[in-house]
XYZ file of C-alpha atoms in Angstrom:
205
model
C 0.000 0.000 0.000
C 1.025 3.319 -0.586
C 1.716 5.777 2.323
C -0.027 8.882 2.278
C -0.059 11.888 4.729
C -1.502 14.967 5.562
C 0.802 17.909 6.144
C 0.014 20.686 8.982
C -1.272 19.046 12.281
C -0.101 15.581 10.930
C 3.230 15.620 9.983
C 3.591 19.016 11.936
C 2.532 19.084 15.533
C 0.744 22.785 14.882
C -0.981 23.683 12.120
C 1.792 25.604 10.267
C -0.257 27.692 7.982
C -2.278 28.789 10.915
C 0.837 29.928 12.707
C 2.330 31.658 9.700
C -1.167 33.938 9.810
C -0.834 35.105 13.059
C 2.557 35.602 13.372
C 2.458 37.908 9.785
C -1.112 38.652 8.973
C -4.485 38.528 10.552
C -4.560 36.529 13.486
C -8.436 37.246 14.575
C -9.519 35.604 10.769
C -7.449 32.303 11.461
C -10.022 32.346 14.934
C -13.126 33.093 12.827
C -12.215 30.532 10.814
C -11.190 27.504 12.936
C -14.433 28.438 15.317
C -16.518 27.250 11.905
C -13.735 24.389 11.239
C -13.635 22.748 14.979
C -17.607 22.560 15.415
C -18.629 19.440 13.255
C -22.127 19.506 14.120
C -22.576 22.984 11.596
C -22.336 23.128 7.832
C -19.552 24.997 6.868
C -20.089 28.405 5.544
C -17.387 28.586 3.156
C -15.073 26.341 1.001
C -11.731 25.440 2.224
C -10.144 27.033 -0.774
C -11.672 30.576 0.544
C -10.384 30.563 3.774
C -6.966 29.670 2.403
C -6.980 32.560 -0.018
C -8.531 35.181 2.421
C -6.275 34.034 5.411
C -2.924 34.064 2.633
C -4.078 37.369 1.431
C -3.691 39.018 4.712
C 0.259 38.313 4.637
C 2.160 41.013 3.138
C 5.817 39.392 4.472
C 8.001 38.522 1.738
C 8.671 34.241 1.332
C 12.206 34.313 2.402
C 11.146 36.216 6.138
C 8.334 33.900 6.413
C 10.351 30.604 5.516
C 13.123 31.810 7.585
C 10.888 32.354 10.617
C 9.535 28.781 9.648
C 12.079 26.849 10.262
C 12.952 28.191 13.300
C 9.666 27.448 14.566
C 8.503 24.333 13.041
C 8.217 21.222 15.227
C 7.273 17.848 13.208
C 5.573 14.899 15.046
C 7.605 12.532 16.445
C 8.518 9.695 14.555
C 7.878 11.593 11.222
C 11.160 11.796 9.880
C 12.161 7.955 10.437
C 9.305 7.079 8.999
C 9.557 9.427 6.017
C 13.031 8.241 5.434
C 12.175 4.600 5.346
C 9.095 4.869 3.274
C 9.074 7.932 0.945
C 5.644 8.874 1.537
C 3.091 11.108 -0.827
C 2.873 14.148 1.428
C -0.843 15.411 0.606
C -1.674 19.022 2.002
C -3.860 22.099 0.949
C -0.751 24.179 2.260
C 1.330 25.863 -0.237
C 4.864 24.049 -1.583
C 6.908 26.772 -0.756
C 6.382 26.521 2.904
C 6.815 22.813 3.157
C 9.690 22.222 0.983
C 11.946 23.927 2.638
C 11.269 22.135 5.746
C 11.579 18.341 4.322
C 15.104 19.535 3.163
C 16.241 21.117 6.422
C 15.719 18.023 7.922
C 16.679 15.851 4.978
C 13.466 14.277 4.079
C 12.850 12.972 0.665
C 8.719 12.756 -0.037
C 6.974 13.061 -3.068
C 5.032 16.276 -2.456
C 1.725 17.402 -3.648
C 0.339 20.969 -2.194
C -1.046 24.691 -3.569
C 1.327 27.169 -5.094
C 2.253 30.646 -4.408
C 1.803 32.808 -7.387
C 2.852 35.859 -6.304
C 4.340 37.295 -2.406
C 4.927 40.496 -3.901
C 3.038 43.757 -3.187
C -0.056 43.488 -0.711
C -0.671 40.232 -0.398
C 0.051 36.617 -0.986
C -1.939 34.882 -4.218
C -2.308 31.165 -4.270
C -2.495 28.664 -7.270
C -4.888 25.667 -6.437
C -4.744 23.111 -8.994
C -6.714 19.932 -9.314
C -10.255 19.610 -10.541
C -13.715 20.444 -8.279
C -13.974 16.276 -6.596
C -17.134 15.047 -8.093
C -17.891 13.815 -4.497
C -17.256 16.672 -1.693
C -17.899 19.813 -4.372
C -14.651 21.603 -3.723
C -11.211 21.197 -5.029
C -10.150 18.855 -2.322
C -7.454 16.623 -2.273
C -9.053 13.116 -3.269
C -8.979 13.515 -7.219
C -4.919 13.974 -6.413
C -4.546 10.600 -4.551
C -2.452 8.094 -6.249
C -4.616 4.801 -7.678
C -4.016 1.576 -5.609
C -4.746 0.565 -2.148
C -3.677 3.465 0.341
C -2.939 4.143 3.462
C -3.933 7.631 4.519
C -2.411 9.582 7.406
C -4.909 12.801 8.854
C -6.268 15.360 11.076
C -8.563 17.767 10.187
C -11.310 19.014 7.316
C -9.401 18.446 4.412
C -8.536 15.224 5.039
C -12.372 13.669 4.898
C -12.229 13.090 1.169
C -9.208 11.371 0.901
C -9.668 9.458 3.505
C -13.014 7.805 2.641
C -11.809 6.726 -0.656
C -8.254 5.180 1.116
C -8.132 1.559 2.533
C -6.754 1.689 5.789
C -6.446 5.572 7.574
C -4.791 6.592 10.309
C -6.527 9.905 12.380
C -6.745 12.017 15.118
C -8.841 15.552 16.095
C -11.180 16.641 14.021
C -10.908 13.638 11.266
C -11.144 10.967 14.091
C -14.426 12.456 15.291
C -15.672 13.225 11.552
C -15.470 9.312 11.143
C -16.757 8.162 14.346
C -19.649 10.056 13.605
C -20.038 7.984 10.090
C -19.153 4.782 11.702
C -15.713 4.585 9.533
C -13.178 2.576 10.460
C -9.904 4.143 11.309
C -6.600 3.814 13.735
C -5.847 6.359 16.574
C -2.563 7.483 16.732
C -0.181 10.161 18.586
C 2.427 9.921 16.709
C 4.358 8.250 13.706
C 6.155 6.007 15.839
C 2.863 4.028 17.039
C 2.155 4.028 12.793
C 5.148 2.850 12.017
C 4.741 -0.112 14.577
C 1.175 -0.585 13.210
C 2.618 -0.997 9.916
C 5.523 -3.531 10.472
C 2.784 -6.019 12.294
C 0.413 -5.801 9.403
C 3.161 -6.504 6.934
């Protein structure tokens, strides 16, 4: 099976993009949002692709300060990078590729990476590049129609990880996509960190 995993909250202990926001643009939108993201009883008003755009368009920093200040700040979940190294895993995430690149190579990971783009981080604001197609299933440009085909095994946290998840064979969640599940009746794996996956992996083998 092929090892897939979410970015920010996953592989990252903290939300990354969320930090970036309040440390260089609006911090009280990243609270308006996650307040609609973290109560899974409500519809969401918005698509995920608008609150990355509108939170991203309140940074004005250029990429080097931010990537710089990344790095320094970063912590990724424990267990991450062994695994990573041993497996090469498809890192999934509706983050952008120029804030997670730089990480994997600071701490010499080598993953196959598929995330958003930044078009521009000149004048005002940040503008982002989603690609993909609209998912025929969910309605927004989600991160299922990029999964690889094959039997998967899908690593996740939050709202952006439903999708993909549903349509993966075995998953692996916490937070928000653990209780988004329980409340289908999917099946899925708990986990902390990578190290308990990696163990989980090596007795299924």
């Amino acid at each position: 099976m092929r090892l897939v995993i979410d970015w920010d909250g996953t592989a990252t202990v903290s939300d990354t993009m969320d930090l970036i926001v309040r440390e260089f643009g609006d911090a009280e939108l990243v609270d308006r949002f996650s307040d609609a993201f973290i109560d899974d009883s409500k519809p969401l008003p918005v698509t995920l692709q608008h609150v990355i755009e509108s939170e991203l368009a309140t940074i004005s920093a250029p990429l080097e300060e931010v990537v710089g200040w990344l790095l320094e700040t970063v912590e990724l979940r424990p267990g991450f990078v062994e695994l990573a190294r041993r497996e090469r895993p498809l890192l999934l995430s509706s983050n952008l590729r120029e804030l997670i690149q730089p990480v994997l190579d600071h701490f010499g990971i080598e993953a196959d990476l598929l995330a958003n783009e930044l078009v521009s981080d000149k004048g005002a604001c940040w503008l982002v590049h989603f690609g993909g197609e609209i998912c025929p299933v969910c309605g927004e440009r989600c991160k299922r129609p990029k999964l690889p085909p094959g039997e998967l095994v899908y690593v996740g946290n939050g709202y952006s990880d439903r999708c993909p998840a549903l349509a993966s064979s075995r998953v692996f969640a916490r937070c928000g996509l653990a209780r988004y599940l329980d409340a289908l009746g999917a099946p899925y794996e708990p986990f902390g960190d990578f190290h308990q996956i990696a163990a989980a992996l090596e007795r299924s083998a």
